[in-house]
Coordinates of C-alpha atoms in Angstrom, one line a residue:
M252 CA -42.2 158.5 -68.3
K253 CA -43.3 154.5 -68.6
T254 CA -43.4 155.2 -72.3
V255 CA -40.2 156.6 -72.8
K256 CA -38.7 153.8 -71.1
K257 CA -40.6 151.4 -72.9
E258 CA -39.6 153.1 -76.5
R259 CA -35.7 153.0 -75.1
K260 CA -36.2 149.3 -74.3
D261 CA -37.4 148.5 -77.8
Q262 CA -34.6 150.5 -79.3
M263 CA -32.0 148.4 -77.5
K264 CA -33.4 145.0 -77.8
Y265 CA -30.0 143.8 -78.6
E266 CA -27.8 145.8 -75.9
E267 CA -26.5 142.3 -74.7
S268 CA -25.5 141.0 -78.0
I269 CA -23.9 144.4 -78.8
N270 CA -21.9 144.7 -75.5
K271 CA -20.7 140.9 -75.8
L272 CA -19.8 141.8 -79.1
F273 CA -17.5 144.8 -77.8
E274 CA -16.0 142.1 -75.7
A275 CA -15.1 139.8 -78.0
V276 CA -13.5 142.1 -80.9
G277 CA -11.3 144.1 -78.2
G278 CA -13.5 147.1 -77.1
K279 CA -15.4 149.5 -78.7
D280 CA -12.7 151.8 -79.9
N281 CA -11.0 148.9 -81.8
I282 CA -13.7 149.0 -84.2
Q283 CA -12.6 150.6 -87.5
N284 CA -15.5 150.3 -90.0
Y285 CA -18.6 148.3 -90.2
E286 CA -21.4 147.5 -92.1
H287 CA -23.9 144.4 -92.9
C288 CA -25.1 142.2 -95.6
A289 CA -28.5 140.0 -95.8
T290 CA -27.5 137.8 -93.1
R291 CA -23.7 138.9 -91.5
L292 CA -22.6 142.3 -89.4
R293 CA -19.3 142.7 -91.0
I294 CA -16.5 144.4 -88.9
I295 CA -13.2 145.7 -89.7
L296 CA -10.6 146.2 -86.8
K297 CA -7.8 148.3 -85.9
D298 CA -5.9 145.5 -84.4
D299 CA -7.1 141.7 -85.3
K300 CA -5.1 140.3 -82.6
K301 CA -7.1 141.8 -79.7
V302 CA -10.2 139.3 -80.8
D303 CA -11.2 136.8 -78.5
K304 CA -12.3 134.1 -81.0
E305 CA -14.1 132.1 -78.1
K306 CA -16.3 134.9 -77.0
A307 CA -17.2 135.9 -80.8
E308 CA -18.2 132.5 -81.4
N309 CA -20.5 132.9 -78.3
V310 CA -22.3 136.3 -79.1
P311 CA -26.0 136.1 -78.1
E312 CA -28.5 136.0 -81.0
S313 CA -25.3 135.2 -83.3
R314 CA -25.4 132.0 -85.1
G315 CA -21.7 131.7 -85.8
Y316 CA -18.7 133.6 -86.3
F317 CA -16.0 133.7 -89.1
F318 CA -12.9 135.9 -90.3
N319 CA -12.7 136.2 -93.9
T320 CA -10.6 139.0 -96.2
G321 CA -9.8 141.0 -93.1
Q322 CA -13.8 141.0 -91.9
H323 CA -14.9 139.7 -88.4
Q324 CA -18.3 138.3 -89.4
F325 CA -20.9 137.7 -87.3
I326 CA -23.9 135.8 -88.6
F327 CA -27.4 137.3 -87.1
G328 CA -29.9 136.1 -89.9
T329 CA -32.0 137.7 -92.6
G330 CA -33.7 140.7 -91.0
K331 CA -32.1 140.5 -87.5
V332 CA -28.9 141.8 -88.5
N333 CA -30.6 145.0 -89.9
S334 CA -31.9 145.7 -86.0
V335 CA -28.4 144.6 -84.8
Y336 CA -26.7 147.0 -87.2
S337 CA -29.1 149.9 -86.2
E338 CA -28.3 149.9 -82.8
L339 CA -24.7 149.2 -83.1
E340 CA -25.1 152.3 -84.8
Q341 CA -26.5 154.2 -82.3
V342 CA -24.0 152.9 -79.8
M343 CA -20.9 153.8 -82.3
G344 CA -22.4 157.3 -82.6
G345 CA -23.1 156.6 -86.2
S346 CA -19.6 156.9 -87.6
T347 CA -16.3 155.3 -87.5
D348 CA -12.8 157.1 -86.9
G349 CA -11.8 156.4 -90.2
S350 CA -12.6 158.3 -93.2
D351 CA -12.3 155.7 -95.8
D352 CA -15.4 153.7 -97.2
F353 CA -15.9 150.4 -95.7
K354 CA -15.4 148.9 -99.1
D355 CA -12.0 150.8 -99.4
N356 CA -11.2 149.2 -96.2
V357 CA -12.0 145.5 -97.3
Y358 CA -10.2 146.1 -100.5
Q359 CA -7.0 146.6 -98.4
N360 CA -7.2 143.4 -97.2
L361 CA -7.5 141.6 -100.1
N362 CA -5.0 140.1 -102.8
P363 CA -4.8 140.9 -106.0
V364 CA -6.9 137.7 -107.2
Q365 CA -9.4 138.4 -104.6
R366 CA -9.8 142.1 -105.2
V367 CA -10.5 141.6 -109.0
V368 CA -13.4 138.9 -108.5
R369 CA -14.8 141.2 -105.4
I370 CA -14.6 144.3 -107.9
L371 CA -16.5 141.9 -110.6
A372 CA -19.1 140.9 -107.8
D373 CA -19.6 144.6 -106.9
I374 CA -20.6 145.3 -110.7
L375 CA -22.6 142.5 -111.5
V376 CA -24.7 142.0 -108.1
P377 CA -26.7 145.5 -108.4
L378 CA -28.1 144.0 -111.8
I379 CA -29.2 140.5 -110.4
P380 CA -32.9 142.2 -109.7
A381 CA -33.2 143.1 -113.4
L382 CA -31.8 139.5 -114.5
V383 CA -34.1 137.9 -111.9
T384 CA -37.2 139.5 -113.2
T385 CA -36.1 138.7 -116.8
G386 CA -36.2 134.8 -115.9
L387 CA -39.3 135.0 -114.0
L388 CA -41.2 136.8 -116.8
M389 CA -39.7 134.1 -119.3
G390 CA -41.2 131.4 -116.7
V391 CA -44.7 133.5 -116.7
R392 CA -44.6 133.0 -120.4
G393 CA -43.7 129.3 -120.4
L394 CA -46.6 128.6 -117.8
L395 CA -49.3 130.5 -119.7
L396 CA -48.2 128.4 -123.0
E397 CA -48.1 125.2 -120.8
L398 CA -51.7 125.9 -119.6
G399 CA -52.9 126.0 -123.2
L400 CA -53.1 130.0 -123.6
N401 CA -53.3 131.1 -127.1
M402 CA -51.3 134.0 -127.8
D403 CA -51.3 136.1 -131.1
E404 CA -48.4 137.4 -132.6
S405 CA -48.7 140.9 -131.1
T406 CA -48.7 139.2 -127.5
L407 CA -46.0 137.1 -128.0
T408 CA -44.0 140.3 -129.5
L409 CA -45.2 142.1 -126.1
F410 CA -43.5 139.0 -124.1
E411 CA -40.6 139.2 -126.2
M412 CA -40.1 142.7 -125.2
L413 CA -40.5 142.1 -121.3
T414 CA -38.1 138.8 -121.8
D415 CA -35.4 139.9 -124.0
T416 CA -34.6 143.7 -123.3
A417 CA -32.5 143.1 -120.3
F418 CA -30.3 140.8 -122.1
A419 CA -30.2 142.9 -125.4
F420 CA -29.1 146.0 -123.8
L421 CA -27.0 144.1 -121.1
P422 CA -24.0 146.3 -122.1
V423 CA -25.8 149.3 -120.9
L424 CA -26.5 148.1 -117.5
I425 CA -23.1 146.7 -116.9
A426 CA -21.2 150.0 -118.1
Y427 CA -23.7 152.0 -115.9
S428 CA -22.8 149.8 -113.4
A429 CA -19.0 149.4 -113.5
T430 CA -19.1 153.5 -114.1
R431 CA -20.7 153.9 -111.1
K432 CA -18.2 151.7 -109.2
F433 CA -15.1 153.1 -110.7
G434 CA -16.4 156.9 -109.4
G435 CA -17.2 158.0 -112.6
N436 CA -20.5 159.7 -114.1
P437 CA -23.1 156.7 -114.7
I438 CA -24.8 158.7 -117.2
L439 CA -21.6 158.7 -119.4
G440 CA -21.5 154.9 -118.9
I441 CA -25.1 154.7 -120.0
V442 CA -24.4 156.6 -123.2
V443 CA -21.2 154.8 -124.2
G444 CA -23.4 151.2 -123.5
L445 CA -26.0 152.4 -125.7
M446 CA -23.4 153.4 -128.3
M447 CA -22.0 149.8 -128.0
V448 CA -25.8 148.3 -128.9
A449 CA -26.6 151.0 -131.2
P450 CA -28.7 149.8 -134.1
Q451 CA -26.5 151.1 -136.5
L452 CA -23.6 148.7 -135.8
P453 CA -24.8 145.1 -137.1
N454 CA -26.4 142.9 -134.3
A455 CA -23.6 140.6 -132.8
W456 CA -26.4 137.8 -132.7
A457 CA -27.2 138.0 -136.3
V458 CA -24.0 138.3 -137.6
A459 CA -22.9 135.2 -135.6
A460 CA -25.6 133.6 -137.2
G461 CA -25.0 134.6 -140.6
N462 CA -27.9 136.6 -141.1
A463 CA -25.9 139.9 -141.2
D464 CA -22.8 141.0 -142.3
P465 CA -20.2 143.0 -140.1
L466 CA -19.1 146.7 -141.2
V467 CA -15.6 146.6 -142.4
I468 CA -13.7 149.9 -141.4
F469 CA -9.8 150.2 -141.6
G470 CA -9.8 146.5 -142.7
L471 CA -11.8 145.6 -139.2
D472 CA -14.9 143.9 -139.2
I473 CA -17.1 146.0 -136.6
V474 CA -20.5 144.5 -134.8
G475 CA -22.6 145.3 -131.6
Y476 CA -21.5 144.3 -128.4
Q477 CA -25.0 142.7 -127.7
G478 CA -24.5 140.1 -124.7
S479 CA -21.0 140.9 -124.0
I480 CA -19.8 141.5 -120.3
F481 CA -16.0 142.3 -120.0
P482 CA -16.0 144.8 -122.8
A483 CA -18.8 146.8 -121.2
I484 CA -16.7 146.5 -117.8
I485 CA -13.8 148.0 -119.5
V486 CA -15.7 150.9 -120.9
G487 CA -17.1 151.6 -117.4
W488 CA -13.4 152.0 -116.2
M489 CA -12.3 153.9 -119.3
V490 CA -14.8 156.6 -119.3
S491 CA -14.5 156.9 -115.2
K492 CA -10.6 157.6 -115.1
L493 CA -10.5 159.6 -118.6
E494 CA -13.3 161.5 -116.7
K495 CA -11.4 162.3 -113.7
W496 CA -8.1 162.8 -115.2
F497 CA -9.6 165.4 -118.2
R498 CA -11.2 167.0 -114.8
T499 CA -7.5 168.0 -113.2
F500 CA -6.5 170.3 -116.3
I501 CA -9.3 171.2 -118.2
P502 CA -11.0 174.7 -117.1
Q503 CA -13.7 174.6 -115.1
M504 CA -15.9 176.9 -117.5
M505 CA -15.1 174.4 -120.3
D506 CA -15.4 171.1 -118.5
L507 CA -19.4 170.8 -119.1
V508 CA -18.7 170.2 -122.5
V509 CA -15.3 169.2 -122.9
T510 CA -14.8 166.5 -120.8
P511 CA -17.8 164.5 -121.7
F512 CA -17.0 164.6 -125.3
L513 CA -13.4 163.7 -125.0
S514 CA -14.3 160.8 -122.5
I515 CA -16.8 159.2 -124.6
T516 CA -15.2 159.6 -127.8
I517 CA -11.8 158.5 -126.3
T518 CA -13.7 155.4 -124.8
L519 CA -15.5 154.3 -127.8
T520 CA -12.7 154.5 -130.3
V521 CA -10.5 152.5 -128.2
M522 CA -13.1 149.8 -127.4
L523 CA -14.2 149.6 -131.3
F524 CA -10.8 149.6 -132.9
I525 CA -8.4 148.2 -130.1
L526 CA -9.5 146.5 -127.3
G527 CA -13.0 145.5 -128.4
P528 CA -12.0 142.6 -131.0
I529 CA -9.6 141.0 -128.5
L530 CA -11.6 141.3 -125.4
Q531 CA -14.4 139.5 -127.1
V532 CA -12.4 136.9 -128.3
A533 CA -10.7 136.3 -124.5
E534 CA -14.1 136.9 -123.1
S535 CA -15.5 133.7 -125.6
T536 CA -12.2 131.7 -124.7
V537 CA -12.6 132.0 -121.1
I538 CA -16.4 131.4 -120.6
N539 CA -16.5 128.3 -123.2
S540 CA -13.4 127.1 -121.4
I541 CA -15.2 127.3 -118.1
V542 CA -18.5 125.5 -119.8
Y543 CA -16.7 122.8 -121.1
L544 CA -15.4 121.8 -117.7
I545 CA -18.5 122.0 -115.8
E546 CA -20.0 119.8 -118.8
A547 CA -17.2 117.6 -118.6
P548 CA -18.0 113.6 -119.8
L549 CA -19.9 111.4 -117.5
G550 CA -20.8 114.3 -115.5
I551 CA -17.7 114.9 -113.9
G552 CA -18.3 118.7 -114.1
Y553 CA -21.8 118.5 -112.5
I554 CA -20.8 116.4 -109.6
I555 CA -17.6 118.7 -108.7
F556 CA -19.6 121.7 -109.0
G557 CA -22.6 120.5 -107.2
G558 CA -20.5 119.2 -104.4
L559 CA -18.4 122.1 -103.8
Q560 CA -20.0 125.2 -104.9
Q561 CA -20.6 126.1 -101.3
L562 CA -16.9 126.3 -100.6
I563 CA -17.1 129.4 -103.0
V564 CA -19.4 130.8 -100.8
I565 CA -17.6 130.3 -97.7
T566 CA -15.1 132.8 -99.6
G567 CA -17.4 135.5 -100.3
L568 CA -16.8 135.3 -104.0
H569 CA -19.8 133.3 -105.2
H570 CA -21.4 136.5 -106.9
S571 CA -18.6 136.4 -109.2
I572 CA -20.3 133.3 -110.9
G573 CA -22.9 135.3 -112.1
I574 CA -20.6 136.1 -115.1
I575 CA -20.7 132.6 -116.8
E576 CA -24.6 132.6 -115.7
I577 CA -24.9 135.8 -117.6
S578 CA -23.0 134.2 -120.7
L579 CA -25.0 131.2 -120.4
L580 CA -28.3 132.7 -120.8
N581 CA -26.6 135.2 -123.4
N582 CA -25.5 132.2 -125.6
T583 CA -27.8 129.4 -124.9
G584 CA -30.8 130.6 -123.2
E585 CA -30.4 128.3 -120.3
N586 CA -28.2 128.0 -116.8
I587 CA -27.2 124.8 -115.5
I588 CA -25.3 126.6 -112.5
Q589 CA -28.6 127.7 -111.1
T590 CA -29.8 124.1 -111.0
L591 CA -26.4 123.1 -109.5
T592 CA -26.1 125.7 -106.8
T593 CA -29.8 124.5 -105.7
V594 CA -28.4 120.9 -105.4
S595 CA -25.3 121.8 -103.4
M596 CA -27.2 123.8 -100.7
A597 CA -29.8 121.3 -100.7
G598 CA -27.1 119.0 -99.7
Q599 CA -25.6 121.1 -97.2
F600 CA -29.3 122.0 -95.6
G601 CA -29.9 117.9 -95.4
A602 CA -26.8 117.7 -93.6
A603 CA -27.4 120.7 -91.2
I604 CA -30.9 119.6 -90.4
G605 CA -29.6 116.1 -89.9
A606 CA -26.6 117.5 -87.4
S607 CA -29.3 119.7 -85.6
L608 CA -31.4 116.7 -84.4
L609 CA -28.2 115.1 -83.1
F610 CA -28.4 117.8 -80.2
K611 CA -29.9 116.9 -76.7
D612 CA -30.3 120.4 -75.7
K613 CA -33.3 122.2 -77.0
V614 CA -31.9 125.6 -77.4
K615 CA -29.0 124.4 -79.2
R616 CA -31.1 122.4 -81.5
S617 CA -33.7 125.3 -82.1
N618 CA -30.6 127.5 -83.0
A619 CA -29.3 125.1 -85.6
I620 CA -32.7 124.6 -87.3
S621 CA -33.2 128.4 -87.4
S622 CA -29.6 128.8 -88.8
A623 CA -30.5 126.4 -91.4
V624 CA -34.0 127.8 -92.5
P625 CA -32.8 130.6 -94.6
T626 CA -31.4 128.0 -97.1
L627 CA -35.0 127.5 -98.3
F628 CA -35.0 131.2 -99.5
G629 CA -31.2 130.7 -101.0
I630 CA -29.1 132.1 -98.1
T631 CA -26.9 129.8 -96.6
E632 CA -24.1 131.5 -94.8
P633 CA -26.1 131.0 -91.3
L634 CA -26.2 127.2 -91.9
L635 CA -22.5 127.0 -93.2
F636 CA -21.0 129.0 -90.5
G637 CA -23.5 128.4 -87.6
V638 CA -23.8 124.7 -88.0
N639 CA -22.2 123.0 -90.8
L640 CA -18.4 124.1 -90.5
R641 CA -18.1 123.0 -87.0
S642 CA -17.7 119.5 -88.1
L643 CA -16.0 118.3 -90.9
R644 CA -18.3 115.3 -90.9
V645 CA -21.3 117.3 -91.3
F646 CA -19.7 119.8 -94.1
G647 CA -18.4 116.7 -96.0
S648 CA -21.7 115.1 -95.8
G649 CA -23.3 118.1 -97.3
I650 CA -20.6 118.2 -100.3
A651 CA -21.1 114.5 -101.2
A652 CA -24.9 114.9 -101.0
G653 CA -24.7 118.2 -103.4
A654 CA -22.0 116.0 -105.7
L655 CA -25.1 113.1 -105.7
G656 CA -27.3 115.8 -106.9
G657 CA -25.2 117.2 -109.5
F658 CA -24.9 113.7 -111.0
V659 CA -28.6 113.0 -111.0
T660 CA -29.1 116.6 -112.8
Y661 CA -26.8 115.4 -115.5
L662 CA -28.6 112.6 -116.1
L663 CA -32.0 114.4 -116.5
G664 CA -30.4 117.0 -118.4
L665 CA -31.9 119.3 -116.2
T666 CA -31.5 123.0 -116.4
S667 CA -32.9 126.6 -115.5
T668 CA -34.0 129.5 -117.9
G669 CA -33.0 132.3 -115.2
M670 CA -30.6 133.3 -112.6
G671 CA -30.5 135.0 -109.3
I672 CA -32.9 133.1 -107.3
T673 CA -32.4 129.5 -105.9
F674 CA -34.2 126.6 -103.7
L675 CA -38.1 127.5 -103.3
P676 CA -37.9 130.7 -105.0
G677 CA -36.0 128.9 -107.9
L678 CA -39.2 126.8 -108.6
L679 CA -40.7 130.1 -110.4
L680 CA -37.8 129.7 -113.4
Y681 CA -39.5 126.2 -114.0
T682 CA -43.2 126.9 -114.1
G683 CA -42.9 126.9 -118.0
D684 CA -42.6 123.0 -118.0
W685 CA -43.9 120.9 -115.6
I686 CA -42.0 117.9 -116.2
A687 CA -38.8 120.1 -115.1
M688 CA -40.4 121.6 -112.2
I689 CA -40.9 118.2 -111.2
Q690 CA -37.2 116.9 -111.9
Y691 CA -36.3 120.4 -110.0
I692 CA -38.0 119.2 -107.0
A693 CA -36.9 115.4 -107.2
V694 CA -32.9 116.5 -107.5
T695 CA -33.1 118.9 -104.5
A696 CA -35.2 116.4 -102.7
I697 CA -32.6 113.7 -103.3
S698 CA -29.6 116.2 -102.3
F699 CA -31.3 116.9 -99.1
T700 CA -32.3 113.3 -98.2
A701 CA -28.6 112.0 -99.0
G702 CA -27.2 114.7 -96.6
F703 CA -29.7 113.9 -93.9
L704 CA -28.9 110.0 -93.9
L705 CA -25.5 110.5 -94.2
V706 CA -25.2 112.8 -91.2
R707 CA -27.7 110.2 -89.5
V708 CA -25.4 107.3 -89.9
Q709 CA -22.4 109.2 -88.3
G710 CA -24.6 110.2 -85.5
S711 CA -22.3 109.3 -82.6
A712 CA -19.0 110.7 -84.1
I713 CA -20.7 113.9 -85.2
R714 CA -22.3 114.3 -81.6
E715 CA -18.8 113.6 -80.1
S716 CA -17.1 116.7 -82.4
F717 CA -19.9 119.2 -81.2
K718 CA -19.0 118.7 -77.7

């Protein structure tokens, strides 16, 4: 009997938090849907007017609460949120009254622009582990060369296979993810993606370098889609929609052969001869314009991005920046956004630590510090919503510090060779160049110190705002 009671107690470790959460959101029956991400419990309610914001901000174990894009989000932190979600699932019976998927509910609350950005993020985020691995392998290769290891041609070729494959076949990955996102058969997405980078088509990079000539068909120049992003997304969307449409009228006995044949053939024809050339020009124009803004004269773009990048995190749309990062790595092999994102985080981290030391209450100080610690591993939501956004002076100090870090980054000409990891894990992207690694540590430290000092000099005013 004692064993059973102990197991029940362990299973419901966060029972008080869940009960208080129910009180804050207007009761268990007011919850329409719920899920969690790395740090936050996300809840969609039937009636948002029933929320008691004061209670929501004081749910036990929660480090902060905010409402965004129709979601009531409670920040529990990495690891803990999984346990809270699991217990909530037990209490809720593992289901909600709505038949829609959580993401379907989220999309209903987004405006058209937010919806497009969210779709792009949903497609690109699953690819990040593969792209992170590629960046880290580049770092390993650079580290070995830096340590003086002599590699023969065969070994270098092997490393090129490890570091270049993901980007060479990027349209395949994107087409797969997009097809899956839009509800089609991912295998069809893979096939069309492979056709976009088939060796029979002239390599796009080789054509751009003047080392190969495009195919000329019907007066159109046809090349491969190496490194393309938007064409691969459109391919995934088209093949998904065509597959669903054909299935509405093609007899079931013919479906296995006719549906994929028509879906793939029509998609590839439209892409190669109609949409592809247009999309490639449009993609290049958009990406180059954004890069031009970031690299504006006198480091203005670096300053603005370093200061304001964390504002994008607040909206939850920061994953869409991955499109620009992928394009930068494709075109130049370098990614300045990774560096600027880290200095932006470091500025807010320094401001949060400075603010936490202003608390006289040991519990509040401990909670503030614990909210800030995940930033070291690239997760800033607990810090932003649990500490910094509670005072504009603190958040503003973080912005100023990030801007300073951005300017120093510009002066040093520092950039990374990968994406997907920041702050301490981001060090792994600089292992191939000791000077670059020292500079990365320096700009991060400068941003942190600036944020910390700016908060400390405003100590009295900030302490009042927290009361």
